[in-house]
Each structure stands twice: as C-alpha cells, then as structure tokens.
C-alpha cells in the first residue's frame, strides 16, 4: 500500500487494508450521525403529540443534541490522543447506537432529551475522527477523492434527513427515525474493529487533564448553541434568558482562549492557527456553513408558506440540491488531482453565488422549476466548495496534529451553520414585518389599486350571499393576505441578496491561501 497508516496496519494484522474499505467503515457511522441533525425536524409535531408535550418543549429534542454535539467536537483531537483513536471511535459509534435505541423507546420527553444528549455527545467526535482518518490513510495526492467521499456524506445527509424522517414518521412511527440507526451502527462497529488501527503518533502526551479549560469550553459552547437555537423564539436580547446566555458564552469562551494559550497541557491546541492556509480556510468554512445551512432553512420555509407544500413534499422539492452534490462530488474529487484546488474553490464560490442570486429575483409566479434549477446548480457547486476547501485547509497540517485540526474545522462549520440558521431566520422575520408595514400602509381608500381590489372582492362576496358588513371585513382580510404573500417573497429576496453578497466577499480570501504542496495539478496561481 502507498500510505503510512496502511503499512502500520499491515504490520499489526499481517495483511494490507484497502483504504476505501476504511473509508466505508468510518463514513457509515458519520453519515448516520449527520443525518440525525435534521431527520428529527419534520417529526417534532408527532413527537410532541405522542409524548404529551407542546411543540416548543419538543424542540429541546433538537437543541439538546446540537449542544452536546458542539461541546464534544473541539475536544475530539485531545480525546483521541488520550484514549486512542480507534477506542474513541468505537466508543462513539457504540454510544450513539445504544442512545438511538433508548431514544426510540422514550416514554416521555425528559427521557428522550436525556438520551438525545448522550446521542449528541457520542456522535460529536465522529465527523472529525472520520475526516482525520481519511486524510491519513489516503496519500496526499489522493486526498481530493477521499474528501469527495467525506463531503458527500456531510452535505447530502442533512438534505436526505427531512425526507427520510417524514417518510418513516408517516409510514411507521417517529420512533423508527432512531431505530434505523441500530443496524448501521452495528455494521460500522464491526468494520471499525476489523479495519481501523491507531498510527504510531497517536499517543497520550500527558496524564494532566485541563479540567478548567474543559469546563470553560463546555459552558461557553453550550450557552452559545442554546442562545442561537432559541434566540429568535425568545426575541433575542429582549429576553433575560438569552441575554444571560450571551454573557455566559462570551465570558467562558474568552476565558477558554486565555487558558488554552497559557496552560502547558491544553485541551485544544490553538498553535494550529500558525498555518495561514488553515486559519483562512477555517474562516471560509465558517462563512460557508453560515450561508449554505442558513439557506436550507429558508427555502423549505418559502415552499411551505408561499406555495403551500406540505412538509414532506417541501423536503422532496429540496432533493435536487442533494442530487447535484451526489453527481458533482466524485467528479470534483477526480479534478482535484488535475486542477489547482484554489481555482476549483473560486469556481465553486462564483457558481454558488449565481444560484443564490437566482433566488433573489423570485416573484409570486414562482413554481417548482424556479426552485429546481438553482438548487441543482447549488448542489453541484458544493463539490467545488467543500472538497477543495477541505483539501487546501488541511494540506499544511502534520499528521500528528490532524486530529486537533479536523476537530476545530468541523466545530467552525457547525457553529457557522447554527449562526447562519439563527441569522437568516431573524432577518427573514424582520424583513417580512417591515414589508408588511410598508405595503399595508398603502391599503386604504386613497389608493386606486387597493380601492379597486377591495370593491371587486366585496362585490364578489355579496354576490355569494354575504351581508355588506361581513363582505367588507372579509375583503380586507383577503387584501391583507395578499400583502402577507408579497411581503414574504420580498423578504425572501432580500435575505438571498445578502447571502449572495456575503458569498462573493469570500473570493479575495482564497488568494490568501497557499497552493497545496501535494497538489498533482501543474497549474498555479500567483
């Protein structure tokens, strides 16, 4: 074999291991974990009804998972060195699978939330562990193909989640969205046991545990994640609860940074930021998570509120993006060995910006195909975004630092996604309120267009047998409904215009990144 890790495995097992078998082993559980971040969304009303909880209470089944997941993510590199990567990976898969089983058995909401926390904590390390293993078992020149395989799971799983969750809930029960993890987890566990082994540089560097840093990190990330998830619901800083979370988050995260920079045995090694390409790539991945995951919330919202799609059909309408990614990513994986990665990344930013720009010009006549093609283009562009960005960002990182680097990389993508979802939802709501106020102010007897619509609607209702007063009230209700529809499409356009501009601002940052040393392609950027 042509990789160092596979040689190490050959010494231990007496045979060589195909890196693609290792890729399947680690990605099976990772796909399952990423899927669980969205698969529960469409099932929340059923969970709430079945467990005698309100819809607002049921959302803690989502929040608890995301909080536990975010807390564990940055610690994964340290945990792998402290306990061993294979041992940690197997414990994570086993914990996630067992927690999924008990989530499916949940007799009440508190029981479900407890095991969702365990599920999120166990699954938190799967993404960085799988990425680190793939970056190591494949030779540097083949990392593009490995990252195409990894990105396929990371990008497609959140899109498949709502559709799968809706189908399982409608056809069987919401409990099956958890039970379906069990056979996948068992297979992943067996494959990991047989195929994955620790390289020689995975070793415990110190017996000292930075409990102070760990505490600051857990409190800071946990408070931030809850604040982002509940902020819009509680009207942000007008809520004492959200304000308190913001203060706790800022204090703990600043204290964590100071602690990690001054302690001899940090839980998260921040020295990895000395690599310029890595630091720039981390920022770009945060913005990428912000824009892409924010848009995944906004588009189904418009499909349901404006076009009247049921939740499941809205999920199906979003599938072109997953289809575009599924087709494009293997192609981009091959291209990374032939074309300079920064060129591919620039192409991805431009193409994805075009798809967002297309969404910023929709009107009330928008139909299915007005969503299909921009989503297909956007999905195709994701391969040009995730694969080159992951490859360039991690290229300068030594193998012994890879676990720590991938932990931070995945943390920032997830935090970017959480911030993006919170920001997009808030902007959408605020713009909608603003447009309703402006448009509604013009619905009066001094507006010829408004007066004509009101008179025609009133006359139509009277002709159907309504009395004059009822017809007048209903006419105003009809016109207000039209105002709401126009305000909805206008706010949707406004937010997508902001996302387009934000995406385009990423272009100059690509030039700060160095050309990957292990790139096969001969083209260069200066």
Short mmCIF file of C-alpha atoms in Angstrom, two decimals:
data_model
loop_
_atom_site.label_atom_id
_atom_site.label_comp_id
_atom_site.label_asym_id
_atom_site.label_seq_id
_atom_site.Cartn_x
_atom_site.Cartn_y
_atom_site.Cartn_z
CA UNK A 1 0.00 0.00 0.00
CA UNK A 2 1.16 3.56 -0.59
CA UNK A 3 0.11 5.11 2.68
CA UNK A 4 1.87 5.15 6.01
CA UNK A 5 -1.20 4.16 8.00
CA UNK A 6 -1.95 1.16 5.84
CA UNK A 7 1.66 -0.03 6.25
CA UNK A 8 1.23 0.25 10.02
CA UNK A 9 -1.92 -1.80 9.79
CA UNK A 10 -0.20 -4.42 7.68
CA UNK A 11 2.41 -4.93 10.40
CA UNK A 12 -0.29 -5.40 13.00
CA UNK A 13 -2.74 -7.59 11.05
CA UNK A 14 -0.41 -9.36 8.67
CA UNK A 15 -2.29 -8.05 5.63
CA UNK A 16 -2.84 -4.82 3.79
CA UNK A 17 -6.11 -2.93 4.07
CA UNK A 18 -7.73 -1.17 1.14
CA UNK A 19 -8.20 2.49 2.16
CA UNK A 20 -11.65 2.53 0.55
CA UNK A 21 -12.80 -0.17 2.97
CA UNK A 22 -11.60 2.05 5.82
CA UNK A 23 -13.46 4.97 4.22
CA UNK A 24 -16.72 2.98 4.15
CA UNK A 25 -16.20 1.88 7.77
CA UNK A 26 -15.75 5.39 9.17
CA UNK A 27 -18.28 7.12 6.92
CA UNK A 28 -21.17 4.74 7.67
CA UNK A 29 -21.43 5.96 11.25
CA UNK A 30 -20.62 9.57 10.31
CA UNK A 31 -23.40 9.69 7.72
CA UNK A 32 -25.78 8.32 10.34
CA UNK A 33 -24.72 10.98 12.86
CA UNK A 34 -25.04 13.89 10.40
CA UNK A 35 -28.41 12.54 9.26
CA UNK A 36 -29.67 12.74 12.85
CA UNK A 37 -29.10 16.53 12.96
CA UNK A 38 -32.05 17.01 10.57
CA UNK A 39 -34.04 13.76 10.48
CA UNK A 40 -35.93 14.71 13.68
CA UNK A 41 -37.11 18.11 12.37
CA UNK A 42 -40.21 17.02 10.47
CA UNK A 43 -41.17 14.55 13.22
CA UNK A 44 -41.36 17.11 16.04
CA UNK A 45 -45.19 17.56 15.89
CA UNK A 46 -45.63 13.77 16.12
CA UNK A 47 -43.13 13.52 18.99
CA UNK A 48 -44.86 16.35 20.85
CA UNK A 49 -48.30 14.79 20.41
CA UNK A 50 -47.19 11.27 21.33
CA UNK A 51 -45.26 12.35 24.42
CA UNK A 52 -47.88 14.88 25.64
CA UNK A 53 -45.59 17.89 25.18
CA UNK A 54 -46.00 21.26 23.49
CA UNK A 55 -44.32 21.97 20.16
CA UNK A 56 -41.96 24.42 21.92
CA UNK A 57 -40.97 21.81 24.51
CA UNK A 58 -40.37 19.22 21.79
CA UNK A 59 -37.72 21.45 20.13
CA UNK A 60 -35.44 20.64 23.08
CA UNK A 61 -35.02 17.22 21.45
CA UNK A 62 -33.14 19.12 18.72
CA UNK A 63 -31.37 21.67 20.92
CA UNK A 64 -30.07 19.10 23.44
CA UNK A 65 -28.50 17.05 20.64
CA UNK A 66 -26.82 20.07 19.00
CA UNK A 67 -25.46 21.40 22.31
CA UNK A 68 -23.88 18.07 23.35
CA UNK A 69 -22.52 17.59 19.83
CA UNK A 70 -20.92 21.06 19.75
CA UNK A 71 -19.28 20.64 23.18
CA UNK A 72 -17.53 17.38 22.24
CA UNK A 73 -16.40 18.43 18.74
CA UNK A 74 -13.38 20.61 19.69
CA UNK A 75 -12.18 18.10 22.30
CA UNK A 76 -12.05 15.17 19.87
CA UNK A 77 -8.35 15.56 18.97
CA UNK A 78 -7.32 15.54 22.63
CA UNK A 79 -9.68 12.66 23.48
CA UNK A 80 -8.23 10.58 20.60
CA UNK A 81 -4.68 11.11 21.89
CA UNK A 82 -5.70 10.45 25.49
CA UNK A 83 -7.77 7.28 24.97
CA UNK A 84 -6.65 6.14 21.50
CA UNK A 85 -8.39 6.98 18.23
CA UNK A 86 -9.76 3.51 17.50
CA UNK A 87 -11.03 3.12 21.06
CA UNK A 88 -12.70 6.55 20.93
CA UNK A 89 -14.23 5.85 17.52
CA UNK A 90 -15.68 2.53 18.65
CA UNK A 91 -16.97 4.06 21.90
CA UNK A 92 -18.60 6.88 19.92
CA UNK A 93 -20.31 4.51 17.48
CA UNK A 94 -21.45 2.19 20.29
CA UNK A 95 -22.71 5.09 22.43
CA UNK A 96 -24.57 6.64 19.52
CA UNK A 97 -26.22 3.33 18.59
CA UNK A 98 -27.29 2.48 22.15
CA UNK A 99 -28.59 6.03 22.72
CA UNK A 100 -30.58 5.78 19.45
CA UNK A 101 -32.26 2.61 20.73
CA UNK A 102 -33.30 4.29 24.00
CA UNK A 103 -34.48 7.42 22.14
CA UNK A 104 -36.84 5.17 20.20
CA UNK A 105 -38.13 3.64 23.44
CA UNK A 106 -38.67 7.04 25.14
CA UNK A 107 -41.90 7.01 27.23
CA UNK A 108 -41.79 10.77 27.87
CA UNK A 109 -39.99 13.92 26.74
CA UNK A 110 -37.41 14.20 29.61
CA UNK A 111 -36.29 10.61 28.89
CA UNK A 112 -35.93 11.43 25.19
CA UNK A 113 -33.94 14.61 25.90
CA UNK A 114 -31.52 12.76 28.23
CA UNK A 115 -30.69 10.17 25.57
CA UNK A 116 -30.55 12.81 22.83
CA UNK A 117 -27.81 14.48 24.92
CA UNK A 118 -25.96 11.15 25.15
CA UNK A 119 -26.51 10.60 21.43
CA UNK A 120 -25.16 14.07 20.58
CA UNK A 121 -22.13 13.67 22.87
CA UNK A 122 -21.29 10.23 21.45
CA UNK A 123 -21.73 11.43 17.88
CA UNK A 124 -19.76 14.66 18.35
CA UNK A 125 -16.42 13.02 17.60
CA UNK A 126 -17.48 11.05 14.53
CA UNK A 127 -17.06 13.84 11.97
CA UNK A 128 -13.52 14.95 12.91
CA UNK A 129 -12.38 11.37 13.54
CA UNK A 130 -13.60 10.17 10.15
CA UNK A 131 -12.06 13.18 8.39
CA UNK A 132 -8.70 12.76 10.14
CA UNK A 133 -8.59 9.03 9.32
CA UNK A 134 -9.41 9.64 5.65
CA UNK A 135 -6.77 12.37 5.36
CA UNK A 136 -4.20 9.94 6.76
CA UNK A 137 -4.98 6.63 5.06
CA UNK A 138 -5.02 8.17 1.58
CA UNK A 139 -1.76 9.54 0.15
CA UNK A 140 -1.69 13.38 -0.11
CA UNK A 141 -2.16 13.37 -3.89
CA UNK A 142 -5.36 11.28 -3.47
CA UNK A 143 -6.89 13.32 -0.65
CA UNK A 144 -9.27 15.04 -3.06
CA UNK A 145 -11.02 11.73 -3.76
CA UNK A 146 -11.15 10.92 -0.06
CA UNK A 147 -12.61 14.34 0.75
CA UNK A 148 -15.17 13.93 -2.05
CA UNK A 149 -16.36 10.77 -0.31
CA UNK A 150 -16.38 12.52 3.09
CA UNK A 151 -18.14 15.65 1.78
CA UNK A 152 -20.78 13.52 0.07
CA UNK A 153 -21.89 12.23 3.46
CA UNK A 154 -21.57 15.58 5.24
CA UNK A 155 -23.51 17.53 2.59
CA UNK A 156 -26.07 15.01 1.35
CA UNK A 157 -27.11 13.60 4.76
CA UNK A 158 -28.72 16.85 6.04
CA UNK A 159 -30.77 17.03 2.82
CA UNK A 160 -31.90 13.42 2.94
CA UNK A 161 -32.80 13.73 6.64
CA UNK A 162 -36.13 15.60 6.37
CA UNK A 163 -37.35 13.35 3.55
CA UNK A 164 -36.39 10.14 5.34
CA UNK A 165 -37.77 11.43 8.64
CA UNK A 166 -41.08 12.39 7.03
CA UNK A 167 -41.43 9.05 5.25
CA UNK A 168 -40.62 6.95 8.34
CA UNK A 169 -42.95 9.02 10.52
CA UNK A 170 -45.85 8.90 8.06
CA UNK A 171 -45.39 5.23 7.13
CA UNK A 172 -44.47 3.76 10.51
CA UNK A 173 -43.76 5.88 13.61
CA UNK A 174 -41.41 8.67 14.70
CA UNK A 175 -39.60 6.05 16.81
CA UNK A 176 -38.21 4.47 13.62
CA UNK A 177 -36.09 7.54 12.87
CA UNK A 178 -33.98 6.31 15.81
CA UNK A 179 -34.34 2.54 15.38
CA UNK A 180 -32.99 2.74 11.82
CA UNK A 181 -29.58 3.74 13.29
CA UNK A 182 -29.14 0.41 15.08
CA UNK A 183 -28.19 -1.91 12.14
CA UNK A 184 -25.99 0.82 10.61
CA UNK A 185 -24.23 1.32 13.95
CA UNK A 186 -23.61 -2.41 14.41
CA UNK A 187 -22.13 -2.78 10.92
CA UNK A 188 -19.93 0.33 11.41
CA UNK A 189 -18.73 -1.01 14.76
CA UNK A 190 -17.72 -4.38 13.30
CA UNK A 191 -15.95 -2.79 10.32
CA UNK A 192 -14.10 -0.35 12.59
CA UNK A 193 -12.92 -3.22 14.79
CA UNK A 194 -11.56 -5.12 11.80
CA UNK A 195 -10.13 -2.32 9.64
CA UNK A 196 -9.12 0.74 11.68
CA UNK A 197 -5.94 0.92 13.79
CA UNK A 198 -4.09 3.73 15.51
CA UNK A 199 -1.00 5.14 13.75
CA UNK A 200 2.21 5.34 15.78
CA UNK A 201 1.91 9.07 16.50
CA UNK A 202 -1.46 8.71 18.28
CA UNK A 203 -0.31 8.60 21.88
CA UNK A 204 -1.04 10.23 25.20
CA UNK A 205 1.23 13.25 25.52
CA UNK A 206 0.42 13.99 29.15
CA UNK A 207 -1.52 12.50 32.05
CA UNK A 208 -2.56 16.00 33.13
CA UNK A 209 -6.16 16.86 32.21
CA UNK A 210 -7.08 20.52 31.72
CA UNK A 211 -10.37 20.42 33.64
CA UNK A 212 -10.56 24.24 33.81
CA UNK A 213 -10.26 24.60 30.03
CA UNK A 214 -12.73 21.76 29.54
CA UNK A 215 -15.24 23.48 31.83
CA UNK A 216 -14.91 26.87 30.12
CA UNK A 217 -15.30 25.21 26.71
CA UNK A 218 -18.39 23.19 27.68
CA UNK A 219 -20.16 26.17 29.28
CA UNK A 220 -19.20 28.60 26.52
CA UNK A 221 -20.13 26.40 23.56
CA UNK A 222 -23.26 25.08 25.30
CA UNK A 223 -24.55 28.58 26.14
CA UNK A 224 -23.78 29.81 22.61
CA UNK A 225 -25.59 26.89 20.96
CA UNK A 226 -28.72 27.28 23.12
CA UNK A 227 -28.70 31.06 22.51
CA UNK A 228 -28.54 30.57 18.73
CA UNK A 229 -31.22 27.89 18.75
CA UNK A 230 -33.70 29.73 20.97
CA UNK A 231 -32.82 33.37 20.19
CA UNK A 232 -35.46 34.13 17.57
CA UNK A 233 -38.11 32.27 19.57
CA UNK A 234 -37.33 34.43 22.66
CA UNK A 235 -36.81 37.69 20.67
CA UNK A 236 -33.07 37.77 21.31
CA UNK A 237 -31.71 40.33 23.79
CA UNK A 238 -35.18 41.46 24.87
CA UNK A 239 -35.23 38.14 26.75
CA UNK A 240 -33.36 37.92 30.07
CA UNK A 241 -32.69 34.23 29.38
CA UNK A 242 -30.98 34.92 26.03
CA UNK A 243 -29.05 37.88 27.44
CA UNK A 244 -27.74 35.73 30.29
CA UNK A 245 -26.67 33.04 27.82
CA UNK A 246 -24.83 35.64 25.72
CA UNK A 247 -22.91 36.94 28.76
CA UNK A 248 -22.00 33.41 29.92
CA UNK A 249 -20.91 32.43 26.42
CA UNK A 250 -18.66 35.47 25.87
CA UNK A 251 -17.07 35.22 29.32
CA UNK A 252 -16.42 31.47 29.13
CA UNK A 253 -15.10 31.45 25.57
CA UNK A 254 -12.71 34.36 26.23
CA UNK A 255 -11.55 32.64 29.43
CA UNK A 256 -11.10 29.42 27.45
CA UNK A 257 -8.87 31.16 24.87
CA UNK A 258 -6.72 32.72 27.59
CA UNK A 259 -6.48 29.39 29.41
CA UNK A 260 -5.51 27.38 26.30
CA UNK A 261 -2.85 29.90 25.29
CA UNK A 262 -1.20 29.88 28.72
CA UNK A 263 -1.51 26.31 30.01
CA UNK A 264 1.19 23.70 29.33
CA UNK A 265 -1.38 20.96 28.58
CA UNK A 266 -4.29 22.49 26.59
CA UNK A 267 -7.45 20.53 25.81
CA UNK A 268 -7.47 22.23 22.38
CA UNK A 269 -4.11 23.10 20.84
CA UNK A 270 -4.52 26.57 19.31
CA UNK A 271 -0.99 26.56 17.85
CA UNK A 272 -2.52 25.07 14.71
CA UNK A 273 -3.54 28.63 13.77
CA UNK A 274 0.08 29.35 12.88
CA UNK A 275 -0.64 27.89 9.44
CA UNK A 276 -2.01 30.68 7.24
CA UNK A 277 -3.94 28.43 4.86
CA UNK A 278 -5.56 26.61 7.79
CA UNK A 279 -6.63 29.82 9.55
CA UNK A 280 -8.05 31.30 6.35
CA UNK A 281 -9.75 28.03 5.47
CA UNK A 282 -11.34 27.84 8.91
CA UNK A 283 -12.86 31.30 8.44
CA UNK A 284 -14.09 30.40 4.94
CA UNK A 285 -15.65 27.18 6.24
CA UNK A 286 -17.49 29.16 8.93
CA UNK A 287 -18.93 31.51 6.29
CA UNK A 288 -19.72 28.55 4.07
CA UNK A 289 -21.64 26.86 6.89
CA UNK A 290 -23.44 30.16 7.62
CA UNK A 291 -24.64 30.67 4.04
CA UNK A 292 -25.37 27.11 2.95
CA UNK A 293 -27.12 25.86 6.08
CA UNK A 294 -28.96 29.15 6.51
CA UNK A 295 -30.38 28.75 3.00
CA UNK A 296 -31.53 25.18 3.75
CA UNK A 297 -33.91 26.61 6.36
CA UNK A 298 -35.14 29.48 4.21
CA UNK A 299 -36.08 27.60 1.02
CA UNK A 300 -38.42 25.00 2.63
CA UNK A 301 -40.00 27.86 4.59
CA UNK A 302 -40.92 29.64 1.35
CA UNK A 303 -42.11 26.44 -0.31
CA UNK A 304 -44.48 25.79 2.59
CA UNK A 305 -45.72 29.33 3.33
CA UNK A 306 -45.99 30.63 -0.25
CA UNK A 307 -46.55 27.61 -2.48
CA UNK A 308 -48.45 25.56 0.09
CA UNK A 309 -46.21 22.48 0.03
CA UNK A 310 -46.71 20.01 2.92
CA UNK A 311 -43.53 19.40 4.98
CA UNK A 312 -42.68 16.10 3.27
CA UNK A 313 -43.20 17.50 -0.25
CA UNK A 314 -41.08 20.52 0.65
CA UNK A 315 -38.31 18.11 1.66
CA UNK A 316 -38.69 16.26 -1.66
CA UNK A 317 -38.55 19.58 -3.55
CA UNK A 318 -35.16 20.22 -1.89
CA UNK A 319 -33.71 16.95 -3.23
CA UNK A 320 -32.26 18.49 -6.43
CA UNK A 321 -29.54 20.05 -4.29
CA UNK A 322 -28.61 16.63 -2.90
CA UNK A 323 -28.77 15.16 -6.39
CA UNK A 324 -26.45 17.87 -7.74
CA UNK A 325 -23.96 17.16 -4.94
CA UNK A 326 -24.17 13.41 -5.46
CA UNK A 327 -23.33 13.76 -9.16
CA UNK A 328 -20.71 16.51 -8.85
CA UNK A 329 -18.61 15.40 -5.89
CA UNK A 330 -17.00 12.30 -7.41
CA UNK A 331 -16.14 14.39 -10.50
CA UNK A 332 -14.60 17.15 -8.36
CA UNK A 333 -12.68 14.51 -6.41
CA UNK A 334 -11.01 13.46 -9.65
CA UNK A 335 -10.46 17.06 -10.77
CA UNK A 336 -8.53 17.90 -7.58
CA UNK A 337 -5.67 15.72 -8.80
CA UNK A 338 -5.59 17.59 -12.12
CA UNK A 339 -6.61 21.21 -11.43
CA UNK A 340 -5.23 23.58 -8.80
CA UNK A 341 -7.60 23.47 -5.81
CA UNK A 342 -7.85 27.22 -5.40
CA UNK A 343 -9.19 27.53 -8.96
CA UNK A 344 -11.86 24.96 -8.18
CA UNK A 345 -12.76 26.81 -4.99
CA UNK A 346 -13.13 30.13 -6.83
CA UNK A 347 -15.34 28.43 -9.44
CA UNK A 348 -17.50 26.99 -6.63
CA UNK A 349 -17.97 30.39 -4.97
CA UNK A 350 -18.96 32.06 -8.27
CA UNK A 351 -21.39 29.28 -9.30
CA UNK A 352 -22.99 29.07 -5.86
CA UNK A 353 -23.35 32.87 -5.74
CA UNK A 354 -25.20 32.69 -9.06
CA UNK A 355 -27.68 30.19 -7.61
CA UNK A 356 -28.33 32.47 -4.63
CA UNK A 357 -28.70 35.44 -6.99
CA UNK A 358 -31.37 33.47 -8.92
CA UNK A 359 -33.34 33.09 -5.69
CA UNK A 360 -33.14 36.83 -5.00
CA UNK A 361 -35.35 37.59 -8.04
CA UNK A 362 -38.36 35.33 -7.49
CA UNK A 363 -41.92 36.66 -7.67
CA UNK A 364 -45.43 35.43 -6.90
CA UNK A 365 -45.50 33.37 -10.10
CA UNK A 366 -42.61 31.19 -8.87
CA UNK A 367 -43.18 27.49 -9.47
CA UNK A 368 -41.38 24.21 -8.85
CA UNK A 369 -38.86 24.65 -11.68
CA UNK A 370 -37.87 28.07 -10.39
CA UNK A 371 -36.51 26.19 -7.37
CA UNK A 372 -35.33 23.03 -9.12
CA UNK A 373 -32.57 24.51 -11.30
CA UNK A 374 -30.99 26.91 -8.77
CA UNK A 375 -30.97 24.05 -6.23
CA UNK A 376 -29.39 21.66 -8.73
CA UNK A 377 -26.71 24.27 -9.58
CA UNK A 378 -26.14 24.96 -5.90
CA UNK A 379 -25.73 21.25 -5.12
CA UNK A 380 -23.24 20.85 -7.96
CA UNK A 381 -21.27 23.86 -6.68
CA UNK A 382 -20.98 22.31 -3.22
CA UNK A 383 -18.47 19.80 -4.53
CA UNK A 384 -16.36 22.71 -5.77
CA UNK A 385 -16.62 24.30 -2.33
CA UNK A 386 -16.25 21.58 0.29
CA UNK A 387 -13.67 19.34 -1.37
CA UNK A 388 -11.03 21.92 -2.42
CA UNK A 389 -11.53 23.95 0.77
CA UNK A 390 -11.04 20.88 2.98
CA UNK A 391 -8.00 19.78 0.97
CA UNK A 392 -6.28 23.20 0.97
CA UNK A 393 -7.07 23.92 4.62
CA UNK A 394 -5.64 20.65 5.95
CA UNK A 395 -2.75 20.31 3.47
CA UNK A 396 -0.08 22.03 5.67
CA UNK A 397 -1.10 20.19 8.86
CA UNK A 398 1.35 17.48 10.07
CA UNK A 399 -0.29 14.10 10.62
CA UNK A 400 0.26 14.19 14.37
CA UNK A 401 -1.79 17.44 14.55
CA UNK A 402 -4.51 16.31 12.14
CA UNK A 403 -6.99 15.17 14.81
CA UNK A 404 -6.90 18.51 16.59
CA UNK A 405 -7.11 20.42 13.28
CA UNK A 406 -10.13 18.48 11.98
CA UNK A 407 -11.91 18.92 15.33
CA UNK A 408 -11.70 22.71 15.05
CA UNK A 409 -12.56 22.58 11.34
CA UNK A 410 -15.80 20.68 11.98
CA UNK A 411 -16.65 22.80 15.02
CA UNK A 412 -16.46 26.01 12.98
CA UNK A 413 -18.58 24.54 10.20
CA UNK A 414 -21.25 23.55 12.71
CA UNK A 415 -21.11 26.88 14.54
CA UNK A 416 -21.28 28.71 11.22
CA UNK A 417 -24.37 26.66 10.38
CA UNK A 418 -26.02 27.46 13.73
CA UNK A 419 -25.24 31.18 13.41
CA UNK A 420 -26.45 31.15 9.80
CA UNK A 421 -29.76 29.48 10.66
CA UNK A 422 -30.35 31.92 13.52
CA UNK A 423 -29.36 34.99 11.46
CA UNK A 424 -31.34 34.01 8.36
CA UNK A 425 -34.48 33.23 10.37
CA UNK A 426 -34.23 36.55 12.20
CA UNK A 427 -33.56 38.58 9.04
CA UNK A 428 -36.41 36.87 7.22
CA UNK A 429 -38.85 37.63 10.04
CA UNK A 430 -37.70 41.24 10.45
CA UNK A 431 -37.80 41.97 6.70
CA UNK A 432 -41.24 40.39 6.45
CA UNK A 433 -42.57 42.61 9.25
CA UNK A 434 -41.03 45.67 7.63
CA UNK A 435 -42.53 44.92 4.21
CA UNK A 436 -45.97 44.21 5.74
CA UNK A 437 -45.88 47.63 7.42
CA UNK A 438 -44.87 49.43 4.21
CA UNK A 439 -47.27 47.57 1.91
CA UNK A 440 -50.10 47.60 4.45
CA UNK A 441 -49.84 51.37 4.82
CA UNK A 442 -50.84 51.71 1.15
CA UNK A 443 -54.02 49.65 1.55
CA UNK A 444 -56.51 52.48 2.07
CA UNK A 445 -59.27 54.32 0.24
CA UNK A 446 -56.78 56.82 -1.18
CA UNK A 447 -55.02 54.11 -3.19
CA UNK A 448 -56.87 53.48 -6.50
CA UNK A 449 -55.42 49.97 -6.86
CA UNK A 450 -56.32 48.98 -3.29
CA UNK A 451 -59.79 50.54 -3.59
CA UNK A 452 -60.48 48.61 -6.80
CA UNK A 453 -59.39 45.28 -5.28
CA UNK A 454 -61.48 45.89 -2.15
CA UNK A 455 -64.57 46.84 -4.18
CA UNK A 456 -64.28 43.85 -6.52
CA UNK A 457 -63.73 41.43 -3.63
CA UNK A 458 -66.61 42.90 -1.64
CA UNK A 459 -68.93 42.72 -4.64
CA UNK A 460 -67.97 39.10 -5.27
CA UNK A 461 -68.70 38.15 -1.65
CA UNK A 462 -72.05 39.96 -1.62
CA UNK A 463 -72.99 38.14 -4.82
CA UNK A 464 -72.33 34.86 -2.98
CA UNK A 465 -74.81 35.82 -0.27
CA UNK A 466 -72.66 37.60 2.36
CA UNK A 467 -74.11 40.67 4.07
CA UNK A 468 -72.44 44.04 3.42
CA UNK A 469 -70.50 44.26 6.72
CA UNK A 470 -69.22 40.68 6.57
CA UNK A 471 -68.22 41.18 2.93
CA UNK A 472 -66.30 44.35 3.83
CA UNK A 473 -64.40 42.60 6.65
CA UNK A 474 -63.59 39.59 4.51
CA UNK A 475 -62.43 41.84 1.67
CA UNK A 476 -59.89 43.47 3.98
CA UNK A 477 -58.77 40.01 5.15
CA UNK A 478 -58.25 38.90 1.55
CA UNK A 479 -56.21 42.01 0.74
CA UNK A 480 -54.14 41.59 3.89
CA UNK A 481 -53.42 38.01 2.81
CA UNK A 482 -52.13 39.37 -0.49
CA UNK A 483 -49.95 41.84 1.42
CA UNK A 484 -48.51 39.00 3.50
CA UNK A 485 -47.71 36.98 0.38
CA UNK A 486 -45.92 39.90 -1.26
CA UNK A 487 -44.04 40.67 1.98
CA UNK A 488 -42.97 37.01 2.20
CA UNK A 489 -41.50 36.87 -1.30
CA UNK A 490 -39.83 40.28 -0.86
CA UNK A 491 -38.19 39.29 2.43
CA UNK A 492 -37.04 36.02 0.85
CA UNK A 493 -35.42 38.01 -1.99
CA UNK A 494 -33.77 40.41 0.46
CA UNK A 495 -32.15 37.66 2.52
CA UNK A 496 -30.88 35.80 -0.55
CA UNK A 497 -29.39 39.03 -1.88
CA UNK A 498 -27.47 39.39 1.40
CA UNK A 499 -26.29 35.76 1.17
CA UNK A 500 -25.14 36.37 -2.42
CA UNK A 501 -23.06 39.38 -1.39
CA UNK A 502 -21.64 37.57 1.64
CA UNK A 503 -20.58 34.67 -0.56
CA UNK A 504 -18.90 36.91 -3.12
CA UNK A 505 -16.89 38.59 -0.35
CA UNK A 506 -15.18 35.24 0.23
CA UNK A 507 -13.37 35.44 -3.12
CA UNK A 508 -10.41 37.65 -2.07
CA UNK A 509 -9.71 35.40 0.93
CA UNK A 510 -8.98 32.45 -1.36
CA UNK A 511 -5.89 34.30 -2.59
CA UNK A 512 -4.51 34.29 0.98
CA UNK A 513 -4.32 30.50 0.93
CA UNK A 514 -1.16 28.78 -0.26
CA UNK A 515 -1.16 26.28 -3.10
CA UNK A 516 -1.26 22.73 -1.64
CA UNK A 517 2.24 21.24 -1.61
CA UNK A 518 0.92 17.82 -2.57
CA UNK A 519 -1.23 19.02 -5.48
CA UNK A 520 -0.68 16.98 -8.62
CA UNK A 521 -2.03 19.65 -10.97
CA UNK A 522 0.55 21.78 -12.71
CA UNK A 523 -1.47 24.98 -12.98
CA UNK A 524 -0.59 27.64 -10.43
CA UNK A 525 -1.96 30.88 -9.08
CA UNK A 526 0.32 33.72 -8.05
#
